[in-house]
PDB file of C-alpha atoms in Angstrom:
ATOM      1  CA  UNK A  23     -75.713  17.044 -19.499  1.00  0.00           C
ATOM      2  CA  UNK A  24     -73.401  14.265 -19.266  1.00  0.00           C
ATOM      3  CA  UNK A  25     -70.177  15.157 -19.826  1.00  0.00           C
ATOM      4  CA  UNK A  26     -68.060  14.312 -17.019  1.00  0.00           C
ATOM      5  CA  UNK A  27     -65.565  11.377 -16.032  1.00  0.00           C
ATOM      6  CA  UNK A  28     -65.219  10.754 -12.134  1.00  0.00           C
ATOM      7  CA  UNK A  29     -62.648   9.339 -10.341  1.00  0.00           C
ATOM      8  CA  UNK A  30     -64.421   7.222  -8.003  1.00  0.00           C
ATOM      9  CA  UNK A  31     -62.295   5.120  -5.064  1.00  0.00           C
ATOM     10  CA  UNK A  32     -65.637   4.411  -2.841  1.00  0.00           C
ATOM     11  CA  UNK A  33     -64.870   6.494   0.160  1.00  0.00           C
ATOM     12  CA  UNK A  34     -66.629   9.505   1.714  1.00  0.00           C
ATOM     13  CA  UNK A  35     -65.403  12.006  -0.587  1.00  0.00           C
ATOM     14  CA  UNK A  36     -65.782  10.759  -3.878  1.00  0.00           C
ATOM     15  CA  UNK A  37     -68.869   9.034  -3.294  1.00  0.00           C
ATOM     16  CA  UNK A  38     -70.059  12.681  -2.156  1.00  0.00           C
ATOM     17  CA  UNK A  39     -68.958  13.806  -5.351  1.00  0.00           C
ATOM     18  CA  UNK A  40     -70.579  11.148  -7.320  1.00  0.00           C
ATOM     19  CA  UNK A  41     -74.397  11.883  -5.965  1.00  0.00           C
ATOM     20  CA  UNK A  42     -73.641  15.599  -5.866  1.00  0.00           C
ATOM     21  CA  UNK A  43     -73.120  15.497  -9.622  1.00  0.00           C
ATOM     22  CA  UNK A  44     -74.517  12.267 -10.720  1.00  0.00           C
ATOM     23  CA  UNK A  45     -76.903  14.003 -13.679  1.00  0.00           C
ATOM     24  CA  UNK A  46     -72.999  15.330 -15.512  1.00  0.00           C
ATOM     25  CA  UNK A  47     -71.194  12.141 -14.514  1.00  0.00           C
ATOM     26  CA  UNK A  48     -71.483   9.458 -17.916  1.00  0.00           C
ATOM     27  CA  UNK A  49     -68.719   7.288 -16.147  1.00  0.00           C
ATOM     28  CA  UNK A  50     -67.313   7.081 -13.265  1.00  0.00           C
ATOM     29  CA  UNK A  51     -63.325   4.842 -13.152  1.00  0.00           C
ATOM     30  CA  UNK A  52     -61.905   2.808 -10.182  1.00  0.00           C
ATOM     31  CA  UNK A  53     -58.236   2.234 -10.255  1.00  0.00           C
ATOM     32  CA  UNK A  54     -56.790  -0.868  -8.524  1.00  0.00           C
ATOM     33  CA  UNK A  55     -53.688  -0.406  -7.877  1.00  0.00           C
ATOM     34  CA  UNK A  56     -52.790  -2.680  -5.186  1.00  0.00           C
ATOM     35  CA  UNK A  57     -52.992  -0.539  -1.726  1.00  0.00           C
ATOM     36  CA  UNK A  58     -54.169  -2.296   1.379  1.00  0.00           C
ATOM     37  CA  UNK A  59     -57.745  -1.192   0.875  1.00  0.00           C
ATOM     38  CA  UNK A  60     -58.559  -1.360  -2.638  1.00  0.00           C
ATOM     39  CA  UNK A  61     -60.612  -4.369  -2.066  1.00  0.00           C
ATOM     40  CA  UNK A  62     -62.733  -2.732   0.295  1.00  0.00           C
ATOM     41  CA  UNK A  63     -63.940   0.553  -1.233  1.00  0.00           C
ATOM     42  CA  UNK A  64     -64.227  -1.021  -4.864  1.00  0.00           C
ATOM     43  CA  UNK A  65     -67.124  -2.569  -3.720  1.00  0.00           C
ATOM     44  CA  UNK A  66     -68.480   0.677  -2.557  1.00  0.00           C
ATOM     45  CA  UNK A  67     -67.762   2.380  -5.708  1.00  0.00           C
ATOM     46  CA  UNK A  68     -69.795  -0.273  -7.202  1.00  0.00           C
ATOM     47  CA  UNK A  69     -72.840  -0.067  -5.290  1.00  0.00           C
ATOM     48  CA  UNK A  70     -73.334   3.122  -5.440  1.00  0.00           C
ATOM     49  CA  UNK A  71     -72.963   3.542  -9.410  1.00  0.00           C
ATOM     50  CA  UNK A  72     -75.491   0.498  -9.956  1.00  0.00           C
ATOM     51  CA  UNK A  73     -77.843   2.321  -7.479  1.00  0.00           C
ATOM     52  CA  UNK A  74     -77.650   5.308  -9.497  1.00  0.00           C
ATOM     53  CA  UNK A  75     -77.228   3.768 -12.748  1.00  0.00           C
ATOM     54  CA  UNK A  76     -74.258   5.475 -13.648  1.00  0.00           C
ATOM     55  CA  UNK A  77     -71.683   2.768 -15.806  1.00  0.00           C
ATOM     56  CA  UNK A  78     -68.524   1.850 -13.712  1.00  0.00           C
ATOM     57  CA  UNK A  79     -65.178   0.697 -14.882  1.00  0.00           C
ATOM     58  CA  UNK A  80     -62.399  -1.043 -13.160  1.00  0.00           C
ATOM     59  CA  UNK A  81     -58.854  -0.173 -14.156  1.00  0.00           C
ATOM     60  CA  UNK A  82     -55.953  -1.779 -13.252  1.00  0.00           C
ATOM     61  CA  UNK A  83     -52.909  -0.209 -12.152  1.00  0.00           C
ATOM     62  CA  UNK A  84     -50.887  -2.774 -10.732  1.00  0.00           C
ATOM     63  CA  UNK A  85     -47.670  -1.949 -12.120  1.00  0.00           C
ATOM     64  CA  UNK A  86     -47.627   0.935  -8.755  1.00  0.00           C
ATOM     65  CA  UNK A  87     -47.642  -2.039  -6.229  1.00  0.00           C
ATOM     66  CA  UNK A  88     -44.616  -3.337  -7.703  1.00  0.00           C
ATOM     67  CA  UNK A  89     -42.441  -0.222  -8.237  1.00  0.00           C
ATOM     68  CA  UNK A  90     -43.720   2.266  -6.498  1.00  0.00           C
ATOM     69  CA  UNK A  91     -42.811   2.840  -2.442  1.00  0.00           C
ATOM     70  CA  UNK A  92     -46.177   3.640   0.214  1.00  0.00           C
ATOM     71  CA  UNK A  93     -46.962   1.983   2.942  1.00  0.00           C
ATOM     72  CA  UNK A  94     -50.271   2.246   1.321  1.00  0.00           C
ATOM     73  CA  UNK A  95     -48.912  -0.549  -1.032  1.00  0.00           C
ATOM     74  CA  UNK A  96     -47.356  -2.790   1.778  1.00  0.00           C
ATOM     75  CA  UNK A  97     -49.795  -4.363   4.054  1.00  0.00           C
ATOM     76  CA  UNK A  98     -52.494  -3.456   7.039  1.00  0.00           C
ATOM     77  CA  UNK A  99     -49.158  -3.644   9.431  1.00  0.00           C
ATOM     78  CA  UNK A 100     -46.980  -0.913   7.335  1.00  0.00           C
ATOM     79  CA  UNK A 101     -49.789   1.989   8.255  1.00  0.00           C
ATOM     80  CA  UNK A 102     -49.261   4.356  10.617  1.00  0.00           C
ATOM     81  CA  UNK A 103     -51.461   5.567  13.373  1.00  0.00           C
ATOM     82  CA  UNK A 104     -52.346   9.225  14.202  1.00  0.00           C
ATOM     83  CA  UNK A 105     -54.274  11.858  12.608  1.00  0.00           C
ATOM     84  CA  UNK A 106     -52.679  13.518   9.291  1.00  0.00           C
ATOM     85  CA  UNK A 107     -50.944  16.660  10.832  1.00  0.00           C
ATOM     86  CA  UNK A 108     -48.083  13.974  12.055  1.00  0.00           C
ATOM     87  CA  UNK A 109     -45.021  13.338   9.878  1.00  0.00           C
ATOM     88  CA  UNK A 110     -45.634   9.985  10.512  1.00  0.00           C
ATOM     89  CA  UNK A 111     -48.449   9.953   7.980  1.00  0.00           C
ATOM     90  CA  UNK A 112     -46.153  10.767   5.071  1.00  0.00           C
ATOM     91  CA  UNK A 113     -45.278   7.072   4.346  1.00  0.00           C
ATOM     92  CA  UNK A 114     -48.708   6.796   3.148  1.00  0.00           C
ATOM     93  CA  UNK A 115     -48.215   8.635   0.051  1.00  0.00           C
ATOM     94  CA  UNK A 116     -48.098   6.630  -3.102  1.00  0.00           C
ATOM     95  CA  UNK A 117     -45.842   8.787  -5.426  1.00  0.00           C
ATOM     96  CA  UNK A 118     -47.881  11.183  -8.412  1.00  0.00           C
ATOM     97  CA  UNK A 119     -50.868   8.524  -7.810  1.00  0.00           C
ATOM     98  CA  UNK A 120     -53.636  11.583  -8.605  1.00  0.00           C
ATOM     99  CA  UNK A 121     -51.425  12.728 -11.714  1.00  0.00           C
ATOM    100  CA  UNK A 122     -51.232   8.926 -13.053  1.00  0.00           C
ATOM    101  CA  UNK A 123     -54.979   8.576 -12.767  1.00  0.00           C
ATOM    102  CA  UNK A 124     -56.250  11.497 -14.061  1.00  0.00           C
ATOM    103  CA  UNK A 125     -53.897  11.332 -16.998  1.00  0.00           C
ATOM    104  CA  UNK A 126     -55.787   7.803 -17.450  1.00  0.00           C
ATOM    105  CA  UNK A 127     -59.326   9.725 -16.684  1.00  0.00           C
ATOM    106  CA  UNK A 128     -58.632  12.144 -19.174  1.00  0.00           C
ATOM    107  CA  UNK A 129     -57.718   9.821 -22.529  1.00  0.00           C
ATOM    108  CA  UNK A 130     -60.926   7.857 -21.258  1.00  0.00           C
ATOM    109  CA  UNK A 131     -62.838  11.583 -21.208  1.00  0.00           C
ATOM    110  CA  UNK A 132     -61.002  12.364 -24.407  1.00  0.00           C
ATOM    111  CA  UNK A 133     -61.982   8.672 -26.150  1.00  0.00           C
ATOM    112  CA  UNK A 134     -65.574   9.362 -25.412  1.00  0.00           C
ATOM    113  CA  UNK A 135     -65.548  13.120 -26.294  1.00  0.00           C
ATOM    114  CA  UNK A 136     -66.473  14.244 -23.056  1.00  0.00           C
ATOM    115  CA  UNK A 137     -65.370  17.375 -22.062  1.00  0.00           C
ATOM    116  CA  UNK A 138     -64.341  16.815 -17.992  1.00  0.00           C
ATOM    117  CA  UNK A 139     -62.621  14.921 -15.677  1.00  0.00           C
ATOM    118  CA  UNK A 140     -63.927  15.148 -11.906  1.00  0.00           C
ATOM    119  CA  UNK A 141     -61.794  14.024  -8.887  1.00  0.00           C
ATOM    120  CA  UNK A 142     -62.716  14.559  -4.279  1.00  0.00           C
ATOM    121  CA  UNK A 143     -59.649  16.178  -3.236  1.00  0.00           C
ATOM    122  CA  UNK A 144     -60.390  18.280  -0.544  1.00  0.00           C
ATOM    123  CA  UNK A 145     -58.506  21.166   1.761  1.00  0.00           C
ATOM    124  CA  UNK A 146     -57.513  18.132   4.215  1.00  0.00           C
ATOM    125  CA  UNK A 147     -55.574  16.445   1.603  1.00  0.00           C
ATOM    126  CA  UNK A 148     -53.278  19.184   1.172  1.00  0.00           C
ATOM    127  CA  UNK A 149     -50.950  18.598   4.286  1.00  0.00           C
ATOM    128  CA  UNK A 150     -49.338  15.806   2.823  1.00  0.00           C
ATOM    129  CA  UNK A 151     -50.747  14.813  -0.241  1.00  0.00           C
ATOM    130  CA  UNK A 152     -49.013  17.243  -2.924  1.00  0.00           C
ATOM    131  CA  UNK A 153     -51.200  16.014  -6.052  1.00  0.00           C
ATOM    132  CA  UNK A 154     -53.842  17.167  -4.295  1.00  0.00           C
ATOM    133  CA  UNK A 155     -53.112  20.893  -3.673  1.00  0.00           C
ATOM    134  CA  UNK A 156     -54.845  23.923  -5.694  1.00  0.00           C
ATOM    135  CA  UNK A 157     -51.225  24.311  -7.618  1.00  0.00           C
ATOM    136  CA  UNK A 158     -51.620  20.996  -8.876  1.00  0.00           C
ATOM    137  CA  UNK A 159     -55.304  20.781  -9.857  1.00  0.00           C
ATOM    138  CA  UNK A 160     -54.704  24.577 -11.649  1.00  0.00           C
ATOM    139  CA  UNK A 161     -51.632  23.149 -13.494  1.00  0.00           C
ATOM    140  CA  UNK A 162     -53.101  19.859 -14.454  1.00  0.00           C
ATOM    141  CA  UNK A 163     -56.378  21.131 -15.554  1.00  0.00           C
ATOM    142  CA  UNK A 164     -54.021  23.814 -17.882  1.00  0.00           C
ATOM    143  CA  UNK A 165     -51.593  20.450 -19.125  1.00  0.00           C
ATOM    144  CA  UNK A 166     -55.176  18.341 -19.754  1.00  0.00           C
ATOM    145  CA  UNK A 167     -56.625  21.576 -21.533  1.00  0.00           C
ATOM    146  CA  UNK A 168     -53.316  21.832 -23.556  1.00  0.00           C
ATOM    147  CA  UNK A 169     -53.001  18.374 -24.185  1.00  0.00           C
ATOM    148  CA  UNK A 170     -55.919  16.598 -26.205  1.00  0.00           C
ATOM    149  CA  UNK A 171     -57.770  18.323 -28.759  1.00  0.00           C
ATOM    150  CA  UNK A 172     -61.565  18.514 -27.382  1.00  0.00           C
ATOM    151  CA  UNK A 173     -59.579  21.114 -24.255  1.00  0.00           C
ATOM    152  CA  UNK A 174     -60.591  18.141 -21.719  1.00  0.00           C
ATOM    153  CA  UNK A 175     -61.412  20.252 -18.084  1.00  0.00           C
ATOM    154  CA  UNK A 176     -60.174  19.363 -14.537  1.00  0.00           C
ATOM    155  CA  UNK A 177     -62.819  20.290 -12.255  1.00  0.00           C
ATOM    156  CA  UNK A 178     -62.575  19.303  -8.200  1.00  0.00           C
ATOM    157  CA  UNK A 179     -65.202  21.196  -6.627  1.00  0.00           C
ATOM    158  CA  UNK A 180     -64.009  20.077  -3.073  1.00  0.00           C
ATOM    159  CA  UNK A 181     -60.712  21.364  -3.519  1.00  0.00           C
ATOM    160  CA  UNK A 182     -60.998  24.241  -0.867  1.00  0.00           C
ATOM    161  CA  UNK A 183     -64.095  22.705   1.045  1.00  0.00           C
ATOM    162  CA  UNK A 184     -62.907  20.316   4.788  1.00  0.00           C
ATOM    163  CA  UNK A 185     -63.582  16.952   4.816  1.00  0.00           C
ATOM    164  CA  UNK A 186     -66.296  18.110   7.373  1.00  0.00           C
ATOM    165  CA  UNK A 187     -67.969  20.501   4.410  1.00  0.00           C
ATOM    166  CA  UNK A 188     -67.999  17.028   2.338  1.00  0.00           C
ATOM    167  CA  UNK A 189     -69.930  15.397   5.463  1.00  0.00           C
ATOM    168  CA  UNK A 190     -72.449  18.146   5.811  1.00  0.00           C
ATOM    169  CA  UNK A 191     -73.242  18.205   1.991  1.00  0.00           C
ATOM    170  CA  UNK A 192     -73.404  14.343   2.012  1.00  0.00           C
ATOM    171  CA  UNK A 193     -75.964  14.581   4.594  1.00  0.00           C
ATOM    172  CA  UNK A 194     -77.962  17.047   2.856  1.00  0.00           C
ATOM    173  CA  UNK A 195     -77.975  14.437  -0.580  1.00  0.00           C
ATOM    174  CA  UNK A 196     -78.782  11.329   2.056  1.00  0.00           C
ATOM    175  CA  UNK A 197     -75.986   9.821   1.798  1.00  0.00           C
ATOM    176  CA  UNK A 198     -75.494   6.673   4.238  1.00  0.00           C
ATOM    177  CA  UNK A 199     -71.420   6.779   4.915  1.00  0.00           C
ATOM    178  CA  UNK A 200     -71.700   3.499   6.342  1.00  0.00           C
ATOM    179  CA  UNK A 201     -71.944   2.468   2.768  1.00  0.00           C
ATOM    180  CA  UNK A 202     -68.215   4.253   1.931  1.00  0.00           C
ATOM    181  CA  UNK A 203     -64.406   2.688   3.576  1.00  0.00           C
ATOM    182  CA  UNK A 204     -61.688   5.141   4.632  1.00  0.00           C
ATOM    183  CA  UNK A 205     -59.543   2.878   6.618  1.00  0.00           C
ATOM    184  CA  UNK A 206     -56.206   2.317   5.251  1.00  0.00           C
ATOM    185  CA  UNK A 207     -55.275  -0.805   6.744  1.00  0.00           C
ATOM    186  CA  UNK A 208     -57.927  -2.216   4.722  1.00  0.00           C
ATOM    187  CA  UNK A 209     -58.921  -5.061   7.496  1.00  0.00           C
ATOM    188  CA  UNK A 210     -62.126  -6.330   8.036  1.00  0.00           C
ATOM    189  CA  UNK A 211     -63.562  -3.313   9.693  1.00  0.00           C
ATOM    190  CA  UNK A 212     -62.101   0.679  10.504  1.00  0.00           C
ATOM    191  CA  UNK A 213     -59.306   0.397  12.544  1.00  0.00           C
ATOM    192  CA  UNK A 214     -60.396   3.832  13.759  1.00  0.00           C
ATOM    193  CA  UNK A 215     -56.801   4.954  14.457  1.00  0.00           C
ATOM    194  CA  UNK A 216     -55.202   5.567  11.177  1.00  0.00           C
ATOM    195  CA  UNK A 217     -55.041   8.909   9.558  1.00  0.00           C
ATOM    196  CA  UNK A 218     -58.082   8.382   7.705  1.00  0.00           C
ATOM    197  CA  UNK A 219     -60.325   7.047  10.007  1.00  0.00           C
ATOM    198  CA  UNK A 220     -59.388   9.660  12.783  1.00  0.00           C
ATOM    199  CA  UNK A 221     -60.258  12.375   9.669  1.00  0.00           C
ATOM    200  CA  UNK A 222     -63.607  10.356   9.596  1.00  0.00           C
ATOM    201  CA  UNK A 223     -64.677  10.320  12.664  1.00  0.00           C
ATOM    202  CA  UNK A 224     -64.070  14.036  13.114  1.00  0.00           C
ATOM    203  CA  UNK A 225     -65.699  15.218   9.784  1.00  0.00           C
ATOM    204  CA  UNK A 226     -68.878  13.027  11.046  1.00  0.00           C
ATOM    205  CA  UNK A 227     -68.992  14.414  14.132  1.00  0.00           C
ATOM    206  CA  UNK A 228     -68.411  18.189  12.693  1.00  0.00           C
ATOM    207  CA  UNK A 229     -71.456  17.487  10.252  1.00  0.00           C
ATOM    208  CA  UNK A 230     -73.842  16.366  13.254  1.00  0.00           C
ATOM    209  CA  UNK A 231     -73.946  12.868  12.104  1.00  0.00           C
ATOM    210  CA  UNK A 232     -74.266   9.751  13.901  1.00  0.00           C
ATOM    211  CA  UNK A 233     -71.271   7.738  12.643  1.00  0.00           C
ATOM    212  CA  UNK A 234     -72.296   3.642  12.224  1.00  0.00           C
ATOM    213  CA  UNK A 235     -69.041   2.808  11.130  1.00  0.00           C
ATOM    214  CA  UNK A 236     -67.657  -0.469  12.573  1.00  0.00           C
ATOM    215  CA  UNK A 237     -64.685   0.230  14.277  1.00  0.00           C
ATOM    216  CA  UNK A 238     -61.818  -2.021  15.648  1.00  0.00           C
ATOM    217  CA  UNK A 239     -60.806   0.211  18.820  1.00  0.00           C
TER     218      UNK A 239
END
């Protein structure tokens, strides 16, 4: 049954992701790769493998902080405020990140003959986030297929499902999302006004659950 790589970053989706398939996933890969809040959902990503005893890696991708442009990459003050329907929110995109790490994922999946690499994306992403879209997961899942000789699989099973869907599954698995980090300023607690925390709060609050998170506003 365990034939699955996940890309785990230690926020609300993937961690979903990780407990909703945890008896396929045989390891589960964090990328650092210098954005604001790497530091904070790491930790999550941790946690949550140890808990279910699933082994964790730690890659480093730091070459993206130095050549790469995203506000993601420059500091708590470089991110935007407002929810992720305003241009604004654009500047957070760090350029082909999803291709770069799954193409990672799937050598790893490919060195330990496993035959699938999971990512979260979900229908929320697609606004502004292109490697997150159906057209990309259908083309890289044909490239990664094409590519390596055991026909390594993309599968994202959230691809069409809201952030809120996520919430309500999470909820059924008992998941405690004050145990996951969204914010993209990556300060000491949710700055509750970035894109990611507004998408928080209102995918809680859709899914009927009390929301714990600590937040600056």
């Amino acid at each position: 049954m365990k034939d699955s790589v996940l890309i785990l970053s230690g926020g609300m989706d993937s961690v979903t992701l990780l407990y909703d398939e945890h008896e396929r996933i045989a390891l589960a890969i964090s990328f650092d790769y210098g954005s604001n809040h790497n530091g904070k959902e790491i930790p999550f990503a941790q946690l949550h493998c140890k808990r279910l005893g699933i082994p964790h890696v730690i890659i480093p991708l730091d070459f993206m902080g130095k050549y790469f442009k995203s506000s993601l990459l420059e500091g708590a003050d470089a991110i935007p405020e407002g929810h992720y329907d305003d241009d604004n929110m654009k500047s957070t995109v760090v350029p082909f990140r999803n291709g770069i790490m799954l193409s990672i994922a799937v050598g790893v999946a490919e060195s330990h003959s496993l035959a699938y690499v999971m990512m979260a994306n979900h229908g929320g992403d697609h606004t502004i986030y292109p490697d997150c879209r159906p057209e990309f997961v259908e083309a890289f899942d044909a490239a990664a297929k094409a590519g390596t000789f055991v026909g390594v699989r993309l599968r994202s099973p959230y691809t069409n499902m809201t952030k809120a869907d996520i919430a309500r599954r999470g909820k059924e698995l008992g998941i405690d999302y004050s145990e996951t980090w969204s914010c993209y300023k990556g300060t000491e607690h949710h700055c509750g006004k970035c894109g990611t925390c507004v998408e928080r709060r209102e995918a809680l609050a859709e899914a009927g659950i009390e929301d714990t998170t600590v937040y600056d506003d």
